[in-house]
Amino acid sequence: MALLVIQEICTEWTKASRGAPRATLRNAVPENVVLSDASRGNCGSAGLYHRLCYGEWNDFSSPVESLANVELGEEMLFGCVRIYPLEDPPRVVFAYDMAHGGAPERESRLETAFELQRNAWGRVVYNGRFSEGYESVWTYRKTVCNIGLFDCYNAKVLVDSGPACVYKSLARLR
């Protein structure tokens, strides 16, 4: 059985980081990283989920990181990304919703981003603007989701090669 790897990298900011010099730090956040050393012991399941969060609170460095085993299901949901790992070939779908994708509102759609090939990976990138209420501060978020299917574990699998496919849904954020 192949190992499904999902790496989600989130970058969050407010208008304080829209311009230089903070925007330079924000734009330097990587879109793929080496898997955590701890993931080596977590490969007993069919899936591995590695999440990193960067933001103003940590000057866009030293991300908050989490790692978890995931069991494969018919449909797996990670923000606006749906993965159908049991299909042949497995499919990755972009499924915009305002709760995860933020404003501006986009057409509600389910669109196949790419099909997973063994020992290859692809990337879905989307962004959005969020608000807790009418008078609250807007926050902005960019999400990069790297998804791959591999015969054997390699911590550098997402940095040793580039993505085979890239799907983007990037809105103009005001």
Coordinates of N, CA and C in Angstrom, one line a residue:
M1 N 0.8 -1.2 0.0 CA 0.0 0.0 0.0 C 0.9 1.2 0.0
A2 N 0.5 2.2 -0.8 CA 1.3 3.5 -0.9 C 0.9 4.4 0.3
L3 N 1.8 5.3 0.6 CA 1.7 6.3 1.6 C 1.1 7.6 1.0
L4 N 0.0 8.1 1.5 CA -0.5 9.4 1.1 C 0.0 10.4 2.0
V5 N 0.7 11.5 1.4 CA 1.3 12.5 2.2 C 0.5 13.8 1.9
I6 N 0.0 14.5 2.9 CA -0.7 15.8 2.8 C 0.1 16.8 3.6
Q7 N 0.6 17.8 3.0 CA 1.3 18.9 3.7 C 0.6 20.2 3.5
E8 N 0.1 20.8 4.6 CA -0.7 22.0 4.4 C 0.1 23.1 5.1
I9 N 0.4 24.2 4.3 CA 1.2 25.3 4.8 C 0.3 26.5 4.8
C10 N 0.0 27.1 5.9 CA -0.9 28.3 6.0 C -0.1 29.5 6.4
T11 N -0.4 30.6 5.8 CA 0.3 31.9 6.1 C -0.9 32.8 6.4
E12 N -0.8 33.4 7.7 CA -1.9 34.4 8.1 C -1.3 35.7 8.4
W13 N -2.1 36.8 8.1 CA -1.6 38.1 8.3 C -2.7 39.1 8.4
T14 N -2.5 40.3 8.8 CA -3.4 41.4 8.8 C -2.9 42.5 7.9
K15 N -3.6 43.6 7.8 CA -3.1 44.7 6.9 C -1.7 45.2 7.3
A16 N -1.3 45.0 8.6 CA 0.0 45.4 9.0 C 1.1 44.8 8.2
S17 N 0.8 43.6 7.6 CA 1.9 42.9 6.8 C 1.6 43.0 5.3
R18 N 0.7 43.9 4.9 CA 0.4 44.0 3.4 C 1.6 44.7 2.7
G19 N 2.3 45.6 3.3 CA 3.3 46.3 2.6 C 4.7 46.0 3.2
A20 N 5.7 46.5 2.5 CA 7.1 46.2 3.0 C 7.3 46.9 4.3
P21 N 8.2 46.4 5.2 CA 9.0 45.2 5.0 C 8.4 43.9 5.3
R22 N 7.2 43.9 6.0 CA 6.6 42.7 6.5 C 6.1 41.8 5.3
A23 N 5.7 42.4 4.2 CA 5.3 41.6 3.1 C 6.4 40.8 2.5
T24 N 7.6 41.3 2.6 CA 8.8 40.6 2.1 C 9.0 39.3 3.0
L25 N 8.8 39.4 4.3 CA 8.9 38.2 5.1 C 7.8 37.3 4.8
R26 N 6.6 37.8 4.6 CA 5.4 37.0 4.3 C 5.6 36.2 3.0
N27 N 6.1 36.9 2.0 CA 6.3 36.2 0.7 C 7.4 35.2 0.7
A28 N 8.3 35.2 1.7 CA 9.4 34.3 1.8 C 9.0 33.0 2.5
V29 N 7.7 32.8 2.9 CA 7.3 31.6 3.5 C 7.4 30.5 2.4
P30 N 8.0 29.4 2.7 CA 8.1 28.3 1.7 C 6.8 27.7 1.4
E31 N 6.7 27.1 0.2 CA 5.5 26.4 -0.3 C 5.6 24.9 -0.1
N32 N 6.8 24.4 0.2 CA 7.0 23.0 0.5 C 8.2 22.9 1.4
V33 N 8.2 22.0 2.4 CA 9.3 21.8 3.3 C 9.6 20.3 3.5
V34 N 10.7 20.1 4.1 CA 11.1 18.7 4.5 C 10.1 18.2 5.5
L35 N 9.6 17.0 5.4 CA 8.7 16.5 6.4 C 9.4 16.4 7.8
S36 N 8.6 16.6 8.9 CA 9.2 16.6 10.2 C 9.9 15.2 10.5
D37 N 11.0 15.3 11.3 CA 11.6 14.0 11.7 C 10.7 13.1 12.4
A38 N 9.7 13.7 13.2 CA 8.8 12.9 13.9 C 7.9 12.0 13.0
S39 N 7.8 12.4 11.7 CA 6.9 11.7 10.8 C 7.5 10.3 10.5
R40 N 8.7 10.1 10.7 CA 9.3 8.8 10.4 C 8.7 7.7 11.2
G41 N 8.3 8.0 12.4 CA 7.6 7.0 13.3 C 6.1 6.9 13.1
N42 N 5.6 7.8 12.2 CA 4.2 7.9 12.0 C 3.7 7.2 10.7
C43 N 4.6 6.5 10.1 CA 4.2 5.9 8.8 C 3.6 4.6 8.8
G44 N 3.0 4.2 10.0 CA 2.3 3.0 10.1 C 1.0 3.0 9.5
S45 N 0.4 4.2 9.3 CA -0.9 4.3 8.7 C -0.7 4.5 7.2
A46 N -1.9 4.6 6.5 CA -1.8 4.8 5.1 C -1.7 6.3 4.7
G47 N -1.8 7.2 5.7 CA -1.7 8.6 5.4 C -1.0 9.4 6.5
L48 N -0.3 10.5 6.0 CA 0.4 11.4 6.9 C 0.0 12.8 6.6
Y49 N -0.4 13.5 7.7 CA -0.8 14.9 7.5 C 0.1 15.8 8.3
H50 N 0.8 16.7 7.6 CA 1.8 17.6 8.2 C 1.3 19.0 8.0
R51 N 1.0 19.8 9.0 CA 0.5 21.1 8.9 C 1.5 22.1 9.6
L52 N 1.7 23.2 8.9 CA 2.6 24.3 9.4 C 1.9 25.6 9.2
C53 N 1.9 26.4 10.3 CA 1.3 27.7 10.3 C 2.3 28.8 10.5
Y54 N 2.3 29.8 9.6 CA 3.2 31.0 9.7 C 2.3 32.2 9.9
G55 N 2.8 33.2 10.6 CA 2.0 34.4 10.7 C 2.7 35.6 11.3
E56 N 2.0 36.7 11.4 CA 2.6 37.9 12.0 C 3.1 37.6 13.4
W57 N 2.4 36.8 14.1 CA 2.8 36.5 15.5 C 4.2 35.9 15.7
N58 N 4.6 35.2 14.6 CA 6.0 34.6 14.7 C 6.9 35.1 13.6
D59 N 6.6 36.4 13.1 CA 7.4 37.0 12.1 C 7.6 36.1 10.9
F60 N 6.6 35.3 10.6 CA 6.6 34.4 9.4 C 7.8 33.5 9.4
S61 N 8.2 33.1 10.6 CA 9.3 32.1 10.8 C 8.9 31.2 11.9
S62 N 9.7 30.1 12.2 CA 9.4 29.2 13.3 C 7.9 28.8 13.3
P63 N 7.4 28.1 12.3 CA 6.0 27.9 12.3 C 5.4 27.0 13.4
V64 N 4.2 27.1 13.7 CA 3.5 26.2 14.6 C 3.2 25.0 13.7
E65 N 3.7 23.8 14.2 CA 3.7 22.6 13.4 C 2.9 21.5 14.1
S66 N 2.2 20.7 13.3 CA 1.5 19.5 13.8 C 1.6 18.4 12.8
L67 N 1.5 17.2 13.3 CA 1.7 16.0 12.5 C 0.7 14.9 13.0
A68 N 0.1 14.3 12.1 CA -0.9 13.2 12.5 C -1.0 12.1 11.4
N69 N -1.3 11.0 11.9 CA -1.6 9.9 11.0 C -3.1 10.1 10.5
V70 N -3.4 9.7 9.3 CA -4.8 9.8 8.8 C -5.1 8.5 8.2
E71 N -6.3 8.1 8.4 CA -6.8 6.9 7.8 C -7.4 7.2 6.5
L72 N -7.2 6.5 5.4 CA -7.8 6.8 4.2 C -9.3 6.5 4.2
G73 N -10.1 7.4 3.7 CA -11.5 7.3 3.5 C -11.9 7.5 2.1
E74 N -13.2 7.4 1.8 CA -13.7 7.6 0.5 C -13.4 9.1 0.1
E75 N -13.7 10.0 1.0 CA -13.4 11.4 0.8 C -12.7 12.0 2.0
M76 N -11.7 12.7 1.8 CA -10.9 13.4 2.9 C -10.9 14.8 2.6
L77 N -11.2 15.6 3.6 CA -11.4 17.1 3.5 C -10.3 17.8 4.3
F78 N -9.6 18.7 3.6 CA -8.6 19.6 4.2 C -8.8 21.0 3.7
G79 N -9.5 21.8 4.5 CA -9.9 23.1 4.0 C -10.7 23.0 2.7
C80 N -10.3 23.7 1.7 CA -11.0 23.7 0.4 C -10.5 22.5 -0.5
V81 N -9.7 21.6 0.0 CA -9.2 20.5 -0.8 C -9.8 19.2 -0.4
R82 N -10.4 18.5 -1.3 CA -11.0 17.2 -1.1 C -10.1 16.2 -1.8
I83 N -9.8 15.1 -1.1 CA -9.0 14.0 -1.7 C -9.9 12.8 -1.7
Y84 N -9.8 12.1 -2.9 CA -10.6 10.8 -3.0 C -9.5 9.7 -3.3
P85 N -8.9 9.2 -2.1 CA -7.7 8.3 -2.3 C -8.1 6.9 -2.7
L86 N -9.3 6.5 -2.6 CA -9.7 5.2 -3.0 C -10.1 5.0 -4.4
E87 N -10.2 6.1 -5.1 CA -10.5 6.0 -6.6 C -9.3 5.6 -7.3
D88 N -9.5 5.1 -8.5 CA -8.4 4.7 -9.4 C -8.4 5.5 -10.7
P89 N -7.5 6.5 -10.9 CA -6.5 6.9 -9.9 C -7.1 7.9 -8.9
P90 N -6.4 8.0 -7.8 CA -6.9 8.9 -6.7 C -7.0 10.4 -7.3
R91 N -8.0 11.1 -6.8 CA -8.3 12.4 -7.3 C -8.2 13.5 -6.2
V92 N -7.7 14.7 -6.6 CA -7.6 15.8 -5.7 C -8.6 16.9 -6.3
V93 N -9.5 17.4 -5.5 CA -10.5 18.3 -6.0 C -10.5 19.6 -5.2
F94 N -10.6 20.7 -5.9 CA -10.7 22.0 -5.2 C -12.2 22.3 -5.0
A95 N -12.6 22.5 -3.8 CA -14.0 22.7 -3.4 C -14.1 24.0 -2.6
Y96 N -14.3 25.1 -3.3 CA -14.3 26.4 -2.5 C -15.5 26.4 -1.6
D97 N -15.3 26.9 -0.4 CA -16.4 27.3 0.5 C -15.9 28.5 1.3
M98 N -16.8 29.4 1.6 CA -16.4 30.7 2.2 C -15.7 30.4 3.6
A99 N -16.2 29.4 4.4 CA -15.6 29.2 5.7 C -14.1 28.9 5.6
H100 N -13.7 28.2 4.6 CA -12.2 27.9 4.5 C -11.5 28.7 3.5
G101 N -12.2 29.2 2.5 CA -11.5 29.9 1.4 C -11.7 31.4 1.6
G102 N -12.6 31.9 2.5 CA -12.7 33.3 2.7 C -13.3 34.1 1.5
A103 N -13.3 35.4 1.7 CA -13.8 36.3 0.7 C -12.6 36.7 -0.3
P104 N -12.9 37.2 -1.4 CA -14.2 37.4 -2.0 C -14.8 36.1 -2.4
E105 N -16.1 36.1 -2.3 CA -16.9 34.8 -2.7 C -16.6 34.5 -4.1
R106 N -16.4 33.2 -4.4 CA -16.2 32.7 -5.7 C -17.3 31.8 -6.1
E107 N -17.4 31.4 -7.3 CA -18.4 30.5 -7.7 C -18.2 29.2 -6.9
S108 N -19.3 28.7 -6.4 CA -19.3 27.5 -5.7 C -19.0 26.4 -6.8
R109 N -18.0 25.7 -6.6 CA -17.7 24.7 -7.7 C -16.8 23.5 -7.1
L110 N -16.9 22.4 -7.7 CA -16.1 21.3 -7.4 C -15.3 21.1 -8.7
E111 N -14.0 21.2 -8.6 CA -13.2 21.1 -9.8 C -12.0 20.2 -9.6
T112 N -11.8 19.2 -10.4 CA -10.7 18.3 -10.3 C -9.4 19.1 -10.5
A113 N -8.5 19.2 -9.5 CA -7.3 19.9 -9.6 C -6.2 19.0 -10.3
F114 N -6.2 17.7 -9.9 CA -5.3 16.8 -10.6 C -5.6 15.4 -10.1
E115 N -5.1 14.4 -10.8 CA -5.1 13.0 -10.4 C -3.8 12.6 -9.8
L116 N -3.8 11.9 -8.7 CA -2.5 11.5 -8.1 C -1.9 10.3 -8.9
Q117 N -0.6 10.5 -9.2 CA 0.2 9.4 -9.8 C 1.1 8.9 -8.7
R118 N 1.5 7.6 -8.7 CA 2.4 7.1 -7.7 C 3.8 7.7 -7.8
N119 N 4.3 8.0 -6.7 CA 5.7 8.6 -6.5 C 5.7 10.0 -7.2
A120 N 4.6 10.7 -7.1 CA 4.6 12.1 -7.6 C 3.6 12.9 -6.7
W121 N 3.7 14.2 -6.8 CA 2.9 15.0 -5.9 C 2.4 16.3 -6.7
G122 N 1.3 16.8 -6.2 CA 0.8 18.1 -6.8 C 0.5 19.1 -5.7
R123 N 0.1 20.3 -6.1 CA -0.1 21.4 -5.2 C -1.4 22.1 -5.5
V124 N -2.1 22.5 -4.5 CA -3.3 23.4 -4.6 C -3.0 24.6 -3.7
V125 N -3.2 25.8 -4.3 CA -2.9 27.0 -3.6 C -4.2 27.9 -3.7
Y126 N -4.6 28.4 -2.6 CA -5.8 29.4 -2.6 C -5.6 30.4 -1.4
N127 N -6.3 31.4 -1.5 CA -6.2 32.5 -0.5 C -7.6 33.1 -0.2
G128 N -7.7 33.9 0.9 CA -8.9 34.5 1.2 C -8.8 35.6 2.3
R129 N -9.8 36.3 2.4 CA -9.9 37.4 3.5 C -11.0 37.0 4.4
F130 N -10.7 37.1 5.7 CA -11.7 36.7 6.8 C -12.0 37.8 7.7
S131 N -13.2 37.8 8.3 CA -13.6 38.8 9.3 C -14.5 38.1 10.3
E132 N -14.3 38.5 11.6 CA -15.1 37.9 12.6 C -16.5 38.6 12.8
G133 N -16.6 39.8 12.2 CA -17.8 40.6 12.2 C -17.6 41.9 11.5
Y134 N -18.7 42.7 11.5 CA -18.7 43.9 10.7 C -17.6 44.9 11.0
E135 N -17.3 45.0 12.3 CA -16.3 46.0 12.7 C -14.9 45.4 13.1
S136 N -14.7 44.1 12.9 CA -13.5 43.5 13.3 C -12.4 43.7 12.2
V137 N -11.2 43.4 12.6 CA -10.0 43.5 11.7 C -10.1 42.3 10.7
W138 N -9.8 42.6 9.5 CA -9.7 41.6 8.5 C -8.4 40.9 8.7
T139 N -8.4 39.6 8.5 CA -7.2 38.8 8.4 C -7.2 38.1 7.0
Y140 N -6.0 37.8 6.6 CA -5.8 37.2 5.3 C -5.1 35.9 5.5
R141 N -5.4 34.9 4.6 CA -4.7 33.6 4.7 C -4.4 33.1 3.3
K142 N -3.2 32.6 3.1 CA -2.8 31.8 1.9 C -2.6 30.4 2.4
T143 N -3.2 29.4 1.7 CA -3.1 28.0 2.0 C -2.4 27.3 0.8
V144 N -1.4 26.5 1.1 CA -0.7 25.7 0.1 C -0.9 24.3 0.6
C145 N -1.5 23.4 -0.2 CA -1.7 22.0 0.1 C -0.9 21.2 -0.9
N146 N 0.1 20.5 -0.4 CA 0.9 19.6 -1.2 C 0.4 18.1 -0.9
I147 N 0.1 17.4 -2.0 CA -0.5 16.1 -1.8 C 0.3 15.1 -2.7
G148 N 0.8 14.0 -2.1 CA 1.5 13.0 -2.9 C 1.2 11.6 -2.5
L149 N 1.5 10.7 -3.4 CA 1.3 9.3 -3.1 C 2.6 8.6 -3.4
F150 N 3.2 7.9 -2.4 CA 4.5 7.4 -2.5 C 4.6 5.9 -2.1
D151 N 5.5 5.2 -2.7 CA 5.7 3.8 -2.4 C 6.5 3.6 -1.1
C152 N 7.4 4.5 -0.8 CA 8.2 4.5 0.4 C 8.4 5.9 1.0
Y153 N 8.6 5.9 2.3 CA 8.8 7.2 3.0 C 10.1 7.8 2.7
N154 N 10.1 9.1 2.5 CA 11.3 9.9 2.3 C 11.0 11.3 2.8
A155 N 11.7 11.7 3.9 CA 11.3 13.0 4.5 C 11.5 14.2 3.5
K156 N 12.4 14.0 2.5 CA 12.6 15.1 1.5 C 11.8 15.0 0.2
V157 N 10.8 14.1 0.2 CA 10.1 13.8 -1.0 C 9.5 15.0 -1.6
L158 N 9.1 16.0 -0.8 CA 8.4 17.2 -1.3 C 9.4 18.3 -1.7
V159 N 10.7 18.1 -1.4 CA 11.7 19.2 -1.7 C 12.7 18.6 -2.8
D160 N 12.8 17.3 -2.9 CA 13.7 16.7 -3.9 C 13.3 16.9 -5.3
S161 N 12.0 17.1 -5.5 CA 11.4 17.4 -6.9 C 10.3 18.4 -6.8
G162 N 9.9 18.9 -7.9 CA 8.8 19.9 -7.9 C 7.5 19.2 -8.1
P163 N 6.4 19.9 -7.9 CA 5.1 19.3 -8.1 C 4.8 19.0 -9.6
A164 N 4.2 17.8 -9.8 CA 3.8 17.5 -11.2 C 2.7 18.3 -11.7
C165 N 1.8 18.8 -10.8 CA 0.7 19.7 -11.2 C 0.5 20.8 -10.1
V166 N 0.1 21.9 -10.5 CA -0.2 23.0 -9.6 C -1.6 23.6 -10.0
Y167 N -2.5 23.7 -9.0 CA -3.8 24.3 -9.2 C -3.9 25.5 -8.3
K168 N -4.3 26.6 -8.9 CA -4.3 27.9 -8.1 C -5.7 28.5 -8.2
S169 N -6.2 29.0 -7.0 CA -7.4 29.8 -7.0 C -7.1 31.0 -6.1
L170 N -6.4 31.9 -6.7 CA -5.9 33.1 -5.9 C -6.8 34.3 -6.3
A171 N -7.5 34.8 -5.3 CA -8.3 36.0 -5.5 C -7.5 37.2 -5.2
R172 N -7.9 38.3 -5.8 CA -7.3 39.6 -5.4 C -7.9 40.0 -4.1
L173 N -7.0 40.1 -3.1 CA -7.4 40.5 -1.7 C -7.2 42.0 -1.5
R174 N -8.3 42.6 -1.1 CA -8.2 44.1 -0.9 C -7.9 44.4 0.6

